[in-house]
Coordinates of C-alpha atoms and ligand atoms in Angstrom, one line a residue:
M242 CA -0.1 -0.3 0.2
K243 CA 2.9 2.3 1.1
R244 CA 4.6 1.1 -2.2
R245 CA 1.6 1.8 -4.1
Q246 CA 0.9 5.5 -2.8
L247 CA 4.7 6.8 -3.2
V248 CA 4.2 5.2 -6.9
T249 CA 1.4 7.3 -7.6
N250 CA 2.6 10.3 -6.0
A251 CA 5.8 10.3 -7.9
A252 CA 4.0 9.6 -10.8
I253 CA 1.6 12.9 -10.2
G254 CA 5.0 14.8 -9.6
G255 CA 6.6 13.7 -12.8
A256 CA 2.9 15.1 -14.6
I257 CA 3.3 18.2 -12.7
A258 CA 7.0 18.6 -13.6
A259 CA 6.1 17.5 -17.8
T260 CA 3.2 20.3 -17.3
I261 CA 5.3 23.1 -16.1
G262 CA 8.2 22.3 -18.5
A263 CA 6.2 22.5 -21.4
C264 CA 5.3 26.2 -20.3
G265 CA 8.4 27.0 -19.2
P266 CA 10.8 29.2 -21.1
A267 CA 11.2 27.6 -23.9
S268 CA 7.9 27.3 -25.3
G269 CA 7.2 30.9 -26.3
P270 CA 6.6 34.1 -24.5
Q271 CA 5.2 34.5 -20.8
V272 CA 2.5 36.3 -19.7
S273 CA 3.8 37.1 -16.0
A274 CA 1.5 39.1 -13.2
D275 CA 5.0 41.6 -13.0
S276 CA 3.5 43.4 -16.3
L277 CA -0.3 43.8 -15.7
P278 CA -1.0 47.3 -15.4
N279 CA -2.4 49.3 -12.7
I280 CA -5.7 50.7 -14.1
T281 CA -8.2 53.0 -12.4
W282 CA -11.9 53.2 -13.7
N283 CA -14.9 55.2 -12.8
M284 CA -18.4 53.7 -12.7
A285 CA -21.7 55.9 -12.9
T286 CA -24.4 54.1 -11.6
S287 CA -28.1 54.5 -11.4
W288 CA -28.7 54.1 -7.7
P289 CA -28.6 56.1 -4.7
K290 CA -25.6 54.7 -2.1
S291 CA -28.5 53.0 0.8
L292 CA -30.0 50.2 -1.7
E293 CA -27.6 47.4 -0.7
T294 CA -28.9 45.5 -3.3
L295 CA -28.3 47.6 -6.5
F296 CA -25.6 49.8 -5.6
G297 CA -24.2 46.8 -3.5
T298 CA -24.2 44.8 -7.2
A299 CA -22.0 47.7 -8.6
E300 CA -19.7 47.9 -5.1
L301 CA -19.3 43.7 -5.4
M302 CA -18.5 43.8 -9.2
T303 CA -15.6 46.4 -8.5
K304 CA -14.3 44.6 -4.9
R305 CA -14.3 41.3 -6.9
V306 CA -12.3 43.1 -9.7
A307 CA -9.7 44.5 -7.5
E308 CA -9.7 41.0 -5.3
M309 CA -8.8 39.5 -8.9
T310 CA -6.0 41.4 -10.0
N311 CA -4.7 41.7 -6.6
G312 CA -5.4 45.5 -6.8
R313 CA -4.0 46.2 -9.9
F314 CA -7.8 47.1 -11.7
K315 CA -9.5 49.5 -9.2
I316 CA -13.1 50.6 -10.2
T317 CA -15.1 53.0 -8.0
P318 CA -18.7 53.2 -8.4
Y319 CA -20.6 56.3 -7.6
A320 CA -23.8 56.8 -6.7
A321 CA -26.6 58.7 -8.7
G322 CA -26.0 62.2 -8.9
E323 CA -22.3 61.9 -7.9
I324 CA -21.0 61.9 -11.7
V325 CA -24.0 61.9 -13.6
G326 CA -27.9 61.6 -12.9
G327 CA -29.2 58.3 -12.7
L328 CA -30.7 58.3 -16.1
E329 CA -27.8 59.3 -17.7
V330 CA -25.7 56.8 -17.1
M331 CA -25.5 55.2 -20.5
D332 CA -24.3 58.6 -22.1
A333 CA -21.7 58.8 -20.0
V334 CA -20.0 55.6 -21.0
Q335 CA -21.1 56.3 -24.5
T336 CA -18.9 59.5 -24.0
G337 CA -16.3 58.3 -22.1
S338 CA -16.7 60.5 -19.4
V339 CA -16.6 57.2 -17.1
Q340 CA -15.5 54.0 -18.3
C341 CA -17.7 51.9 -17.2
G342 CA -21.7 52.3 -15.7
H343 CA -24.5 50.3 -13.7
S344 CA -27.8 50.7 -14.8
A345 CA -30.5 49.5 -16.4
S346 CA -31.4 49.2 -20.5
Y347 CA -34.7 50.3 -20.4
Y348 CA -34.0 53.9 -19.0
Y349 CA -32.5 54.1 -22.6
I350 CA -35.4 52.9 -24.8
G351 CA -35.9 56.5 -26.4
K352 CA -32.2 55.6 -27.9
N353 CA -33.4 52.4 -29.5
S354 CA -36.6 50.5 -28.3
A355 CA -35.0 47.3 -28.2
L356 CA -33.0 48.1 -25.6
A357 CA -35.6 47.4 -23.5
F358 CA -35.4 43.3 -23.9
G359 CA -32.2 44.1 -22.1
T360 CA -34.0 44.7 -18.9
S361 CA -37.7 43.3 -18.7
I362 CA -40.2 42.8 -21.3
P363 CA -44.2 43.0 -19.8
F364 CA -45.9 39.7 -19.7
G365 CA -42.1 38.8 -20.8
L366 CA -39.3 36.3 -19.2
N367 CA -39.1 35.4 -15.3
A368 CA -35.5 35.9 -14.3
Q369 CA -34.5 32.4 -14.6
Q370 CA -35.7 32.5 -18.3
Q371 CA -34.3 35.9 -18.6
N372 CA -30.7 34.5 -17.6
A373 CA -31.5 31.0 -20.1
W374 CA -31.9 33.8 -22.4
L375 CA -29.3 36.0 -22.6
Y376 CA -26.5 33.5 -21.7
H377 CA -27.7 30.6 -23.5
G378 CA -30.8 31.5 -25.9
G379 CA -28.8 33.9 -28.0
G380 CA -30.1 37.4 -25.8
L381 CA -26.5 38.9 -24.8
E382 CA -25.1 38.2 -28.5
L383 CA -28.2 40.7 -29.6
M384 CA -28.0 43.1 -26.7
Q385 CA -24.4 43.4 -27.5
K386 CA -25.0 44.0 -31.3
I387 CA -27.2 47.0 -30.0
Y388 CA -24.9 48.4 -27.4
A389 CA -22.1 48.2 -30.0
T390 CA -23.3 50.9 -31.8
F391 CA -23.4 53.2 -28.9
G392 CA -19.7 52.3 -28.6
I393 CA -20.8 50.3 -25.2
I394 CA -20.3 46.4 -24.5
N395 CA -22.6 45.6 -21.8
F396 CA -23.1 42.4 -19.6
P397 CA -25.7 41.1 -17.3
G398 CA -25.4 42.7 -14.0
G399 CA -28.1 41.4 -11.5
N400 CA -31.8 40.7 -11.1
S401 CA -34.5 41.6 -9.2
G402 CA -36.7 38.5 -9.5
A403 CA -40.5 39.5 -10.3
Q404 CA -41.2 42.8 -9.7
M405 CA -44.7 44.1 -7.2
G406 CA -47.2 46.4 -8.9
G407 CA -46.5 49.7 -7.3
W408 CA -47.3 51.8 -4.6
Y409 CA -51.1 54.0 -5.1
K410 CA -52.5 56.5 -2.8
K411 CA -56.0 55.1 -3.8
E412 CA -57.1 51.8 -4.7
V413 CA -57.5 50.9 -8.4
K414 CA -59.9 48.4 -9.5
T415 CA -60.5 49.2 -13.4
V416 CA -59.1 50.5 -16.1
A417 CA -60.9 53.6 -15.6
D418 CA -59.8 54.0 -12.0
L419 CA -56.2 54.8 -14.1
Q420 CA -57.6 57.8 -16.5
G421 CA -55.1 60.8 -16.3
L422 CA -53.4 59.1 -12.8
K423 CA -49.5 60.6 -12.3
M424 CA -47.3 57.3 -12.0
R425 CA -43.5 57.0 -12.3
I426 CA -43.2 53.6 -14.6
P427 CA -40.5 53.5 -16.9
G428 CA -39.8 51.4 -20.0
V429 CA -42.1 49.8 -21.8
G430 CA -44.3 49.2 -19.1
G431 CA -44.8 52.6 -18.8
K432 CA -45.7 52.9 -22.6
V433 CA -48.0 50.3 -21.7
M434 CA -49.8 51.9 -18.7
A435 CA -50.1 55.4 -21.1
K436 CA -52.0 53.5 -23.8
L437 CA -54.1 52.8 -20.6
G438 CA -54.7 55.9 -19.8
V439 CA -51.6 57.0 -17.5
N440 CA -49.9 59.9 -17.5
V441 CA -46.5 57.9 -17.1
Q442 CA -43.4 59.9 -15.2
N443 CA -40.0 58.7 -15.6
I444 CA -37.8 59.3 -12.1
A445 CA -34.7 58.0 -10.8
G446 CA -34.8 56.4 -7.9
G447 CA -33.6 58.5 -5.3
E448 CA -36.4 61.0 -6.5
V449 CA -39.3 58.6 -6.3
Y450 CA -40.2 58.8 -2.7
L451 CA -40.3 62.9 -2.5
A452 CA -41.9 62.8 -5.8
L453 CA -45.1 60.7 -4.4
D454 CA -45.3 62.1 -0.9
R455 CA -45.6 65.5 -2.2
G456 CA -48.1 64.6 -4.6
A457 CA -46.4 65.2 -7.6
I458 CA -47.5 61.9 -8.8
D459 CA -50.0 59.3 -7.5
A460 CA -48.5 55.9 -8.0
A461 CA -45.2 54.8 -8.3
E462 CA -43.1 51.8 -9.1
W463 CA -39.7 51.1 -8.0
V464 CA -38.5 47.4 -7.5
G465 CA -39.8 45.2 -4.2
P466 CA -40.4 45.2 -1.0
F467 CA -36.6 45.7 0.2
D468 CA -36.1 48.8 -2.5
D469 CA -39.1 50.5 -1.7
Q470 CA -39.1 50.3 1.6
K471 CA -35.5 51.8 1.7
L472 CA -36.7 54.3 -0.3
G473 CA -39.7 54.7 2.1
L474 CA -42.5 54.6 -0.6
N475 CA -44.9 52.9 1.8
K476 CA -44.6 55.7 3.8
A477 CA -46.0 57.7 1.1
A478 CA -48.7 55.4 0.0
K479 CA -50.9 52.7 1.5
F480 CA -51.7 50.4 -1.2
Y481 CA -49.1 48.3 -2.3
Y482 CA -50.4 45.9 -5.8
Y483 CA -48.9 43.0 -7.5
P484 CA -47.9 41.2 -9.7
G485 CA -45.2 43.9 -11.2
W486 CA -46.7 42.7 -15.2
W487 CA -44.0 44.5 -16.3
E488 CA -41.1 43.4 -15.0
P489 CA -41.3 39.9 -13.9
G490 CA -37.5 39.0 -13.9
P491 CA -35.5 42.2 -14.9
S492 CA -32.2 42.5 -15.6
F493 CA -29.5 45.2 -15.0
D494 CA -26.7 45.7 -16.8
F495 CA -23.1 46.5 -16.7
L496 CA -22.1 49.0 -19.4
I497 CA -18.2 49.4 -20.4
N498 CA -16.7 52.2 -22.7
L499 CA -16.1 50.2 -25.9
S500 CA -12.9 51.4 -26.6
A501 CA -12.2 51.4 -22.8
W502 CA -13.2 47.6 -23.2
N503 CA -10.2 47.1 -25.8
Q504 CA -7.6 48.5 -24.6
L505 CA -7.5 45.7 -21.5
P506 CA -5.3 43.3 -21.1
K507 CA -7.6 40.2 -22.0
E508 CA -6.7 39.0 -18.7
Y509 CA -8.6 41.9 -17.3
Q510 CA -11.5 41.4 -19.8
E511 CA -11.8 38.2 -18.4
V512 CA -11.8 39.3 -14.8
L513 CA -14.4 41.6 -15.3
K514 CA -17.1 39.2 -17.1
T515 CA -16.3 36.6 -14.0
A516 CA -16.8 39.6 -11.8
T517 CA -20.5 40.3 -13.7
F518 CA -21.4 36.6 -13.3
E519 CA -21.1 36.9 -9.5
S520 CA -23.0 39.9 -9.2
N521 CA -25.4 38.4 -11.6
L522 CA -25.7 35.9 -9.1
W523 CA -25.8 37.2 -5.7
S524 CA -27.8 40.2 -6.8
L525 CA -30.7 38.0 -7.7
A526 CA -30.4 35.3 -4.3
K527 CA -30.0 38.4 -2.5
Y528 CA -33.2 39.7 -3.4
D529 CA -35.2 37.0 -2.9
V530 CA -34.2 36.5 0.4
L531 CA -34.4 40.3 1.3
N532 CA -37.8 40.9 -0.2
S533 CA -39.6 37.8 1.6
Q534 CA -38.7 39.7 4.7
A535 CA -39.3 43.1 4.0
L536 CA -42.8 42.0 2.8
T537 CA -43.5 40.4 6.2
E538 CA -42.6 43.9 7.6
L539 CA -44.4 46.2 5.1
I540 CA -47.5 44.0 6.0
S541 CA -47.3 44.5 9.7
S542 CA -46.9 48.3 9.5
G543 CA -49.5 48.9 7.5
T544 CA -49.2 48.5 4.1
I545 CA -52.6 46.9 2.1
L546 CA -51.6 44.6 -0.3
Q547 CA -53.2 44.3 -3.6
P548 CA -53.6 42.4 -6.3
Y549 CA -53.9 43.6 -10.1
S550 CA -57.8 42.8 -11.4
A551 CA -58.5 40.1 -14.4
E552 CA -59.9 43.4 -16.0
I553 CA -56.2 45.3 -15.9
M554 CA -54.3 42.5 -16.2
Q555 CA -56.0 41.7 -19.6
A556 CA -55.9 45.0 -20.6
A557 CA -52.5 45.8 -19.8
Q558 CA -51.9 42.4 -22.0
K559 CA -53.5 43.4 -24.8
A560 CA -52.3 46.8 -24.6
T561 CA -48.6 45.3 -24.3
E562 CA -49.3 42.7 -27.7
E563 CA -50.3 45.8 -30.0
L564 CA -47.4 48.2 -28.8
L565 CA -45.1 45.5 -29.3
N566 CA -46.2 44.8 -33.1
E567 CA -46.5 48.6 -33.0
E568 CA -42.9 48.9 -32.3
A569 CA -41.7 46.2 -34.5
S570 CA -43.3 47.8 -37.8
K571 CA -41.5 51.4 -36.4
N572 CA -37.7 49.7 -35.7
P573 CA -35.9 47.5 -37.5
T574 CA -33.7 46.3 -34.7
F575 CA -37.1 46.0 -32.0
K576 CA -38.2 43.4 -34.5
E577 CA -35.4 41.5 -34.9
V578 CA -35.0 41.3 -31.2
Y579 CA -38.5 40.4 -30.7
E580 CA -39.1 37.8 -33.1
Q581 CA -36.1 36.0 -31.8
W582 CA -37.2 36.6 -28.3
K583 CA -41.0 35.4 -28.7
A584 CA -39.9 32.4 -30.5
F585 CA -37.5 31.8 -27.0
R586 CA -40.1 32.9 -25.0
Q587 CA -42.7 30.3 -26.7
Q588 CA -40.9 27.3 -26.0
I589 CA -39.4 28.2 -22.3
Y590 CA -43.2 28.8 -21.5
Q591 CA -44.1 25.5 -22.7
W592 CA -41.0 23.6 -20.4
N593 CA -41.7 25.6 -17.5
K594 CA -45.4 25.2 -17.2
I595 CA -44.4 21.3 -17.0
N596 CA -41.7 21.7 -14.5
E597 CA -41.4 24.9 -12.8
L598 CA -45.5 26.3 -12.5
S599 CA -46.6 22.7 -11.6
F600 CA -44.4 22.3 -9.1
S601 CA -44.6 25.8 -7.6
Q602 CA -48.6 25.8 -7.7
F603 CA -49.1 22.5 -5.8
A604 CA -46.1 23.7 -3.4
F605 CA -46.8 27.5 -2.4
G606 CA -49.7 28.4 -5.0
Ligands
CA57 CA1 -39.3 48.7 -11.6

């Protein structure tokens, strides 16, 4: 037994020596850690620092990059308003005033409506399906093609899971109740609400509470129980609706200036990609834990939960389909992504109806 161990150890030792030899000085140029440069970047984000979920995801990414490069590649994340406003992150990355950013693609649908797919589409994909589409369903390639036209490369950077349907000062039961209501809701969800008669406002997260509390708006959606409570939205409105049919699994994005990206050593590009993967997983797991705890707190402190009525849900679904078709007829890029995405959605819905939904309905439905 002892002899056999020795033989095995010797064999392993030999294999290691052979591997080292193959990569030794005689085999060509070496990349040594010493040759990797010190690089300092700034990251603009769309989030207030108080949100340990969203700003926390940006912080985690930068921390992991520093750790994986032994402190040589330093990225400093800035809260919304510190360098640029929360909804100006893409512009700042595009012009190169910062090298990178953390934001949500659908804040920028004014630049190209197809950017909405990078975050979430009403009645679209849940978080698991969104990650499947991005990483293995061709979605990320499509989104990167669009971002490249703005001189940016993007990577998924977090997901909140299915969001809540927002805070209302008064109950809304019918589509008639939505007429003229001033609501903070961005992206395609906002466009659908506009079709239903809502007066839609796009306001950065840090400013939502004041707008709702002072009555400048009548309703606001942000994310879910944890983030909404942190912003104090429960103190400005009592009725908390669900589900957030416009954001069943929204992704956040890291945006990187393409020329800054191209100047990075290959090793740093790989480190960045790895850190975005890690942040993406970390964020969703964190949200699921914090949201479930925060919902219990909200209910016990007086928040009234209300489901959207079937009338509103059905009208919203119909308006969404009309809107997506209208947009596809206006914007060829939107059409290209929409058709690919729609086929993916149909396929994943069929599969998840069998495995995920049947289990969920039985276990906690
Ligand atoms: Ca939202």
